[in-house]
Amino acid sequence: MTNKILNQIKKLFQSQLAIPIIALLILVVFNLIRDPSFFSIVIKSNNLGNTVLSGNLISILNGASELVILSIGMTLVTSATKGQDISIGAAAAIAGSVFVKILRSGSINGGTILLALIFACIIAIIFCLFNGILIARFNIQPMIASLILYTAGRPIAYWINGGATPNVESPLLTYIGGFIPHIAIPTPILIVVAFVLLINLLLKKTTLSLYIQSVGINERAAKLNGINPVIWKLVVFVILGICVTMAGSINVCRIGLINHETILLDIEMDAILAVAIGGNSLGGGKFKLSGSILGAYIIQALTITLYAMKVSSTAVKAYKAIVIIIIVVAGSPVVKAWLGHMKDKVMAKKTAKNVKVEAK
């Protein structure tokens, strides 16, 4: 039994998830040494008198919610198109603006929120498909194609609400962005769990994952096997549209307003890094969603750790960049090849030594 567990652990550390798992373990050990109570969870009452869970661990899981959702969309886009969409933050701003616009058109109730989500999702999908068409039909490099929306997206979000940053107040929105009464876990965490389960179900029960990876690995071969690369590239942008809608709407519900300039600012960079930290190739092809999700939580854990160490908000990005560079370089093909070479060298010496001992 012990050997079986050890073999499973060895297999895990030899897999694509090795780098993110090691990075997460280092963060956990570092924080436990620095502050043994860092990951403690406390039960307290919030402003509404509800009993809720609180602590750094809850802050990490809750704060990373939008990033996890966007990292899933970014992973699929990267896999199919061999590039990254840098406009997801701007697209989320547009979706959030449409969400707020519909909410302010009448009284806020369950039906209005659902209608606002549907409209925001349709608009977000249209904008994401604009990028998808440029990439799939006109073969424009993804980062260049999405640069248009990256530049114009936030001004469009500003225009949707007439150049204002309107508030939206409702207990229902507070429940979505905060806590549902009598449920101690933040609602965004529950939304992420449900979304991840749904995406996993979609990828495992359909051929979606196979087709996306086939297009990303070898588009010509996929076409010869009857797979239409254009259609499947557009499909991932439809999924991305759903992701940016969810992220934008959750963020609006968190803060109770839409600010086109600050909503999910620079989150596209974190999403790309989450994909890379998760061991996924930024050149497309095979992907592992669990790696990207783990990468998103690592980025958020690093951010919370730096704030806990009293690092100023202006310096946080610099520290994050240094740590992330180390993680990404450690997981690069060059470093992996070098480690493999060193391992083979050590094993060869060990074998030669054993042969000499047996000969004696």
Short mmCIF file of C-alpha atoms in Angstrom, two decimals:
data_model
loop_
_atom_site.label_atom_id
_atom_site.label_comp_id
_atom_site.label_asym_id
_atom_site.label_seq_id
_atom_site.Cartn_x
_atom_site.Cartn_y
_atom_site.Cartn_z
CA MET A 1 0.00 0.00 0.00
CA THR A 2 2.84 2.36 0.95
CA ASN A 3 4.70 1.58 -2.28
CA LYS A 4 1.53 2.26 -4.27
CA ILE A 5 1.12 5.68 -2.63
CA LEU A 6 4.80 6.49 -3.21
CA ASN A 7 4.49 5.49 -6.87
CA GLN A 8 1.43 7.73 -7.24
CA ILE A 9 3.29 10.65 -5.66
CA LYS A 10 6.31 10.00 -7.91
CA LYS A 11 4.05 9.86 -10.96
CA LEU A 12 2.38 13.14 -9.94
CA PHE A 13 5.70 14.94 -9.57
CA GLN A 14 6.78 13.69 -13.00
CA SER A 15 3.59 14.98 -14.62
CA GLN A 16 2.67 18.36 -16.08
CA LEU A 17 1.39 19.44 -12.64
CA ALA A 18 4.82 19.04 -10.98
CA ILE A 19 5.85 22.71 -11.24
CA PRO A 20 2.56 24.24 -9.97
CA ILE A 21 2.36 21.69 -7.12
CA ILE A 22 5.95 22.41 -6.06
CA ALA A 23 5.32 26.17 -6.29
CA LEU A 24 2.18 25.84 -4.17
CA LEU A 25 3.99 23.69 -1.59
CA ILE A 26 6.79 26.26 -1.34
CA LEU A 27 4.23 29.03 -0.76
CA VAL A 28 2.44 26.97 1.87
CA VAL A 29 5.65 26.04 3.75
CA PHE A 30 6.98 29.62 3.53
CA ASN A 31 3.76 31.04 5.01
CA LEU A 32 3.57 28.40 7.73
CA ILE A 33 7.14 29.22 8.79
CA ARG A 34 6.52 32.96 8.60
CA ASP A 35 3.15 32.82 10.32
CA PRO A 36 1.77 29.45 11.54
CA SER A 37 -1.73 30.90 11.68
CA PHE A 38 -1.63 32.17 8.08
CA PHE A 39 -4.03 29.52 6.76
CA SER A 40 -6.30 29.45 9.80
CA ILE A 41 -10.02 29.83 9.14
CA VAL A 42 -12.18 31.74 11.60
CA ILE A 43 -15.94 31.97 11.93
CA LYS A 44 -17.37 35.45 12.38
CA SER A 45 -20.46 37.57 11.69
CA ASN A 46 -20.46 39.95 8.74
CA ASN A 47 -22.18 43.34 8.46
CA LEU A 48 -25.52 41.66 7.71
CA GLY A 49 -25.30 39.51 10.81
CA ASN A 50 -24.63 36.27 8.91
CA THR A 51 -22.14 33.70 10.18
CA VAL A 52 -19.37 33.41 7.58
CA LEU A 53 -15.91 31.90 7.13
CA SER A 54 -12.95 34.26 7.09
CA GLY A 55 -9.16 34.13 6.86
CA ASN A 56 -6.35 34.22 4.32
CA LEU A 57 -7.26 30.84 2.83
CA ILE A 58 -10.83 31.99 2.21
CA SER A 59 -9.50 35.26 0.76
CA ILE A 60 -7.30 33.31 -1.67
CA LEU A 61 -10.13 31.02 -2.81
CA ASN A 62 -12.60 33.91 -3.04
CA GLY A 63 -10.28 36.50 -4.58
CA ALA A 64 -9.13 34.13 -7.33
CA SER A 65 -12.68 33.35 -8.53
CA GLU A 66 -12.71 35.66 -11.56
CA LEU A 67 -9.14 34.69 -12.47
CA VAL A 68 -9.95 30.96 -12.33
CA ILE A 69 -12.92 31.40 -14.68
CA LEU A 70 -10.93 33.51 -17.14
CA SER A 71 -7.95 31.11 -16.96
CA ILE A 72 -10.22 28.30 -18.14
CA GLY A 73 -11.28 30.35 -21.18
CA MET A 74 -7.68 31.41 -21.85
CA THR A 75 -6.50 27.78 -21.69
CA LEU A 76 -8.98 26.68 -24.36
CA VAL A 77 -8.14 29.66 -26.60
CA THR A 78 -4.41 29.00 -26.21
CA SER A 79 -4.84 25.32 -27.01
CA ALA A 80 -6.86 25.87 -30.19
CA THR A 81 -5.22 29.02 -31.60
CA LYS A 82 -1.60 28.67 -30.40
CA GLY A 83 -1.85 32.19 -28.98
CA GLN A 84 -3.45 34.31 -26.29
CA ASP A 85 -6.38 36.72 -26.19
CA ILE A 86 -5.18 39.83 -24.36
CA SER A 87 -8.59 41.53 -24.47
CA ILE A 88 -10.43 39.43 -21.85
CA GLY A 89 -10.28 42.21 -19.26
CA ALA A 90 -11.77 44.69 -21.73
CA ALA A 91 -14.40 42.15 -22.81
CA ALA A 92 -15.29 41.58 -19.14
CA ALA A 93 -15.69 45.36 -18.77
CA ILE A 94 -18.13 45.38 -21.71
CA ALA A 95 -20.07 42.43 -20.27
CA GLY A 96 -20.15 44.11 -16.86
CA SER A 97 -21.42 47.36 -18.38
CA VAL A 98 -24.23 45.58 -20.24
CA PHE A 99 -25.07 43.69 -17.03
CA VAL A 100 -25.39 46.98 -15.12
CA LYS A 101 -27.31 48.68 -17.96
CA ILE A 102 -30.02 46.00 -17.93
CA LEU A 103 -30.17 45.93 -14.13
CA ARG A 104 -30.76 49.70 -14.00
CA SER A 105 -33.56 49.51 -16.55
CA GLY A 106 -36.05 48.28 -13.91
CA SER A 107 -36.41 46.85 -10.44
CA ILE A 108 -33.70 44.33 -9.57
CA ASN A 109 -35.10 40.84 -9.01
CA GLY A 110 -34.22 37.28 -10.01
CA GLY A 111 -35.73 37.67 -13.49
CA THR A 112 -33.91 40.95 -14.17
CA ILE A 113 -30.57 39.48 -13.07
CA LEU A 114 -31.07 36.45 -15.32
CA LEU A 115 -32.04 38.70 -18.25
CA ALA A 116 -29.00 40.92 -17.61
CA LEU A 117 -26.72 37.88 -17.58
CA ILE A 118 -28.18 36.58 -20.86
CA PHE A 119 -27.83 39.94 -22.63
CA ALA A 120 -24.31 40.46 -21.25
CA CYS A 121 -23.36 36.96 -22.40
CA ILE A 122 -24.70 37.54 -25.92
CA ILE A 123 -22.81 40.84 -26.27
CA ALA A 124 -19.60 39.34 -24.82
CA ILE A 125 -19.80 36.37 -27.19
CA ILE A 126 -20.25 38.73 -30.17
CA PHE A 127 -17.13 40.71 -29.21
CA CYS A 128 -15.12 37.54 -28.53
CA LEU A 129 -16.26 36.11 -31.88
CA PHE A 130 -14.95 39.28 -33.53
CA ASN A 131 -11.49 38.23 -32.31
CA GLY A 132 -12.23 34.63 -33.25
CA ILE A 133 -13.12 35.50 -36.84
CA LEU A 134 -9.95 37.56 -37.28
CA ILE A 135 -7.92 34.61 -35.98
CA ALA A 136 -9.78 31.67 -37.54
CA ARG A 137 -10.76 33.13 -40.93
CA PHE A 138 -8.02 35.69 -41.57
CA ASN A 139 -5.17 33.85 -39.81
CA ILE A 140 -4.17 36.91 -37.79
CA GLN A 141 -1.92 36.14 -34.83
CA PRO A 142 -4.17 35.98 -31.70
CA MET A 143 -2.33 38.63 -29.68
CA ILE A 144 -2.45 41.08 -32.61
CA ALA A 145 -6.11 40.33 -33.38
CA SER A 146 -7.18 40.83 -29.75
CA LEU A 147 -5.15 44.04 -29.47
CA ILE A 148 -8.03 45.86 -31.21
CA LEU A 149 -10.55 44.96 -28.49
CA TYR A 150 -7.89 45.41 -25.81
CA THR A 151 -7.58 49.04 -26.93
CA ALA A 152 -11.23 49.79 -27.69
CA GLY A 153 -13.04 47.57 -25.16
CA ARG A 154 -12.96 49.79 -22.09
CA PRO A 155 -14.02 52.95 -23.98
CA ILE A 156 -16.94 50.91 -25.38
CA ALA A 157 -17.83 49.84 -21.82
CA TYR A 158 -17.69 53.52 -20.80
CA TRP A 159 -19.99 54.48 -23.68
CA ILE A 160 -22.59 51.78 -22.86
CA ASN A 161 -23.49 53.52 -19.60
CA GLY A 162 -23.34 57.04 -20.99
CA GLY A 163 -19.90 57.89 -19.69
CA ALA A 164 -20.81 57.16 -16.07
CA THR A 165 -19.87 54.67 -13.36
CA PRO A 166 -23.34 53.79 -12.05
CA ASN A 167 -24.05 51.90 -8.83
CA VAL A 168 -26.33 48.88 -8.54
CA GLU A 169 -27.70 48.00 -5.13
CA SER A 170 -29.75 44.94 -4.27
CA PRO A 171 -29.63 42.20 -1.62
CA LEU A 172 -29.65 39.65 -4.47
CA LEU A 173 -26.49 41.15 -5.99
CA THR A 174 -24.88 41.17 -2.55
CA TYR A 175 -25.66 37.47 -2.27
CA ILE A 176 -23.92 36.79 -5.62
CA GLY A 177 -20.83 38.88 -4.84
CA GLY A 178 -20.71 38.08 -1.14
CA PHE A 179 -22.58 35.54 0.96
CA ILE A 180 -25.95 33.85 0.72
CA PRO A 181 -27.72 33.91 4.11
CA HIS A 182 -27.05 30.76 6.20
CA ILE A 183 -24.21 29.69 3.85
CA ALA A 184 -20.79 30.45 5.36
CA ILE A 185 -18.80 30.03 2.13
CA PRO A 186 -18.49 33.05 -0.23
CA THR A 187 -20.82 32.70 -3.22
CA PRO A 188 -18.06 33.29 -5.87
CA ILE A 189 -16.30 30.15 -4.60
CA LEU A 190 -19.50 28.13 -5.05
CA ILE A 191 -19.96 29.60 -8.55
CA VAL A 192 -16.41 28.61 -9.51
CA VAL A 193 -16.90 25.05 -8.20
CA ALA A 194 -20.14 24.69 -10.21
CA PHE A 195 -18.53 26.17 -13.35
CA VAL A 196 -15.42 23.95 -13.12
CA LEU A 197 -17.59 20.85 -12.68
CA LEU A 198 -19.72 21.88 -15.68
CA ILE A 199 -16.70 22.51 -17.91
CA ASN A 200 -15.09 19.21 -16.86
CA LEU A 201 -18.33 17.40 -17.61
CA LEU A 202 -18.51 19.08 -21.03
CA LEU A 203 -14.91 18.17 -21.89
CA LYS A 204 -15.15 14.56 -20.66
CA LYS A 205 -18.59 13.66 -22.01
CA THR A 206 -18.11 15.21 -25.45
CA THR A 207 -15.38 15.29 -28.11
CA LEU A 208 -14.79 19.01 -27.50
CA SER A 209 -11.44 18.51 -25.74
CA LEU A 210 -10.21 16.10 -28.43
CA TYR A 211 -11.12 18.44 -31.30
CA ILE A 212 -9.66 21.54 -29.63
CA GLN A 213 -6.36 19.79 -28.93
CA SER A 214 -6.26 18.25 -32.42
CA VAL A 215 -6.63 21.67 -34.03
CA GLY A 216 -3.95 23.12 -31.75
CA ILE A 217 -1.46 20.29 -32.24
CA ASN A 218 -1.70 20.02 -36.04
CA GLU A 219 -4.35 22.02 -37.85
CA ARG A 220 -3.62 20.48 -41.25
CA ALA A 221 -3.84 16.92 -39.94
CA ALA A 222 -7.08 17.78 -38.11
CA LYS A 223 -8.54 19.10 -41.36
CA LEU A 224 -7.56 15.92 -43.22
CA ASN A 225 -9.41 13.94 -40.54
CA GLY A 226 -12.64 15.86 -41.12
CA ILE A 227 -12.27 18.38 -38.28
CA ASN A 228 -13.05 21.96 -39.31
CA PRO A 229 -10.44 24.15 -37.54
CA VAL A 230 -12.43 27.35 -38.10
CA ILE A 231 -15.54 26.03 -36.33
CA TRP A 232 -13.63 24.76 -33.30
CA LYS A 233 -11.63 27.96 -32.97
CA LEU A 234 -14.90 29.90 -32.96
CA VAL A 235 -16.35 27.50 -30.38
CA VAL A 236 -13.56 28.32 -27.91
CA PHE A 237 -14.29 32.02 -28.33
CA VAL A 238 -17.96 31.38 -27.56
CA ILE A 239 -16.86 29.66 -24.34
CA LEU A 240 -14.50 32.58 -23.66
CA GLY A 241 -17.47 34.95 -24.05
CA ILE A 242 -19.32 33.02 -21.32
CA CYS A 243 -16.22 33.15 -19.11
CA VAL A 244 -15.76 36.92 -19.41
CA THR A 245 -19.48 37.45 -18.70
CA MET A 246 -19.30 35.43 -15.50
CA ALA A 247 -16.09 37.15 -14.37
CA GLY A 248 -17.39 40.64 -15.16
CA SER A 249 -20.77 40.02 -13.50
CA ILE A 250 -19.22 38.55 -10.34
CA ASN A 251 -16.93 41.57 -10.06
CA VAL A 252 -19.85 43.99 -10.47
CA CYS A 253 -21.78 42.14 -7.74
CA ARG A 254 -18.73 42.28 -5.46
CA ILE A 255 -18.33 46.06 -5.55
CA GLY A 256 -21.84 47.16 -6.52
CA LEU A 257 -20.83 49.32 -9.48
CA ILE A 258 -19.15 49.28 -12.88
CA ASN A 259 -15.94 51.22 -13.42
CA HIS A 260 -14.73 50.59 -16.94
CA GLU A 261 -11.18 51.73 -16.13
CA THR A 262 -10.52 49.48 -13.14
CA ILE A 263 -12.74 46.40 -13.51
CA LEU A 264 -10.44 43.35 -13.74
CA LEU A 265 -7.56 45.58 -14.82
CA ASP A 266 -4.50 43.60 -16.08
CA ILE A 267 -6.26 40.30 -15.37
CA GLU A 268 -5.41 39.08 -18.88
CA MET A 269 -1.74 38.99 -17.90
CA ASP A 270 -2.52 36.95 -14.78
CA ALA A 271 -4.68 34.58 -16.85
CA ILE A 272 -1.84 33.98 -19.33
CA LEU A 273 0.56 33.40 -16.45
CA ALA A 274 -1.89 30.98 -14.81
CA VAL A 275 -1.92 28.95 -18.03
CA ALA A 276 1.90 28.96 -18.17
CA ILE A 277 2.40 28.20 -14.46
CA GLY A 278 -0.07 25.32 -14.85
CA GLY A 279 2.38 23.62 -17.20
CA ASN A 280 0.36 24.26 -20.37
CA SER A 281 2.22 25.17 -23.53
CA LEU A 282 1.60 28.74 -24.71
CA GLY A 283 2.20 27.35 -28.20
CA GLY A 284 -1.12 25.47 -28.14
CA GLY A 285 -2.02 21.81 -28.33
CA LYS A 286 -2.52 19.60 -25.29
CA PHE A 287 -3.85 21.27 -22.17
CA LYS A 288 -4.72 20.47 -18.58
CA LEU A 289 -7.39 22.69 -17.02
CA SER A 290 -6.45 21.61 -13.51
CA GLY A 291 -2.98 23.09 -14.10
CA SER A 292 -4.40 26.49 -15.12
CA ILE A 293 -6.81 26.49 -12.15
CA LEU A 294 -3.93 25.67 -9.80
CA GLY A 295 -1.89 28.43 -11.47
CA ALA A 296 -4.66 30.97 -10.80
CA TYR A 297 -4.74 30.06 -7.11
CA ILE A 298 -0.94 30.25 -6.91
CA ILE A 299 -1.00 33.80 -8.29
CA GLN A 300 -3.69 34.83 -5.80
CA ALA A 301 -1.86 33.09 -2.91
CA LEU A 302 1.31 34.96 -3.85
CA THR A 303 -0.60 38.26 -3.89
CA ILE A 304 -2.17 37.64 -0.46
CA THR A 305 1.23 36.57 0.92
CA LEU A 306 2.87 39.78 -0.26
CA TYR A 307 0.10 41.92 1.23
CA ALA A 308 0.42 39.98 4.51
CA MET A 309 4.13 40.84 4.49
CA LYS A 310 3.18 44.55 4.30
CA VAL A 311 4.52 44.94 0.76
CA SER A 312 3.10 48.10 -0.80
CA SER A 313 0.53 47.69 -3.56
CA THR A 314 2.83 49.42 -6.05
CA ALA A 315 5.65 46.93 -5.35
CA VAL A 316 3.44 43.80 -5.37
CA LYS A 317 3.52 43.51 -9.17
CA ALA A 318 7.33 43.64 -9.23
CA TYR A 319 7.65 40.90 -6.59
CA LYS A 320 5.03 38.80 -8.37
CA ALA A 321 6.90 39.20 -11.66
CA ILE A 322 10.17 37.94 -10.11
CA VAL A 323 8.55 34.88 -8.53
CA ILE A 324 6.50 34.06 -11.63
CA ILE A 325 9.60 34.32 -13.87
CA ILE A 326 11.33 31.76 -11.63
CA ILE A 327 8.30 29.42 -11.79
CA VAL A 328 7.88 29.74 -15.56
CA VAL A 329 11.61 29.26 -16.26
CA ALA A 330 11.69 26.22 -13.94
CA GLY A 331 8.88 24.69 -15.97
CA SER A 332 10.35 25.55 -19.38
CA PRO A 333 11.26 22.78 -21.86
CA VAL A 334 14.95 23.76 -21.67
CA VAL A 335 15.12 23.32 -17.89
CA LYS A 336 13.06 20.11 -18.05
CA ALA A 337 15.42 18.71 -20.71
CA TRP A 338 18.45 19.65 -18.60
CA LEU A 339 16.96 17.99 -15.49
CA GLY A 340 16.18 14.89 -17.57
CA HIS A 341 19.74 14.82 -18.84
CA MET A 342 21.12 15.16 -15.29
CA LYS A 343 18.82 12.38 -14.10
CA ASP A 344 20.00 10.07 -16.89
CA LYS A 345 23.61 10.94 -16.06
CA VAL A 346 23.13 10.12 -12.36
CA MET A 347 21.31 6.88 -13.18
CA ALA A 348 24.10 5.87 -15.60
CA LYS A 349 26.75 6.45 -12.91
CA LYS A 350 24.69 4.50 -10.39
CA THR A 351 24.30 1.59 -12.83
CA ALA A 352 28.03 1.59 -13.61
CA LYS A 353 28.84 1.57 -9.89
CA ASN A 354 26.49 -1.38 -9.30
CA VAL A 355 28.10 -3.30 -12.18
CA LYS A 356 31.58 -2.76 -10.66
CA VAL A 357 30.36 -3.96 -7.25
CA GLU A 358 28.84 -7.10 -8.79
CA ALA A 359 32.03 -7.75 -10.77
CA LYS A 360 34.06 -7.74 -7.56
#
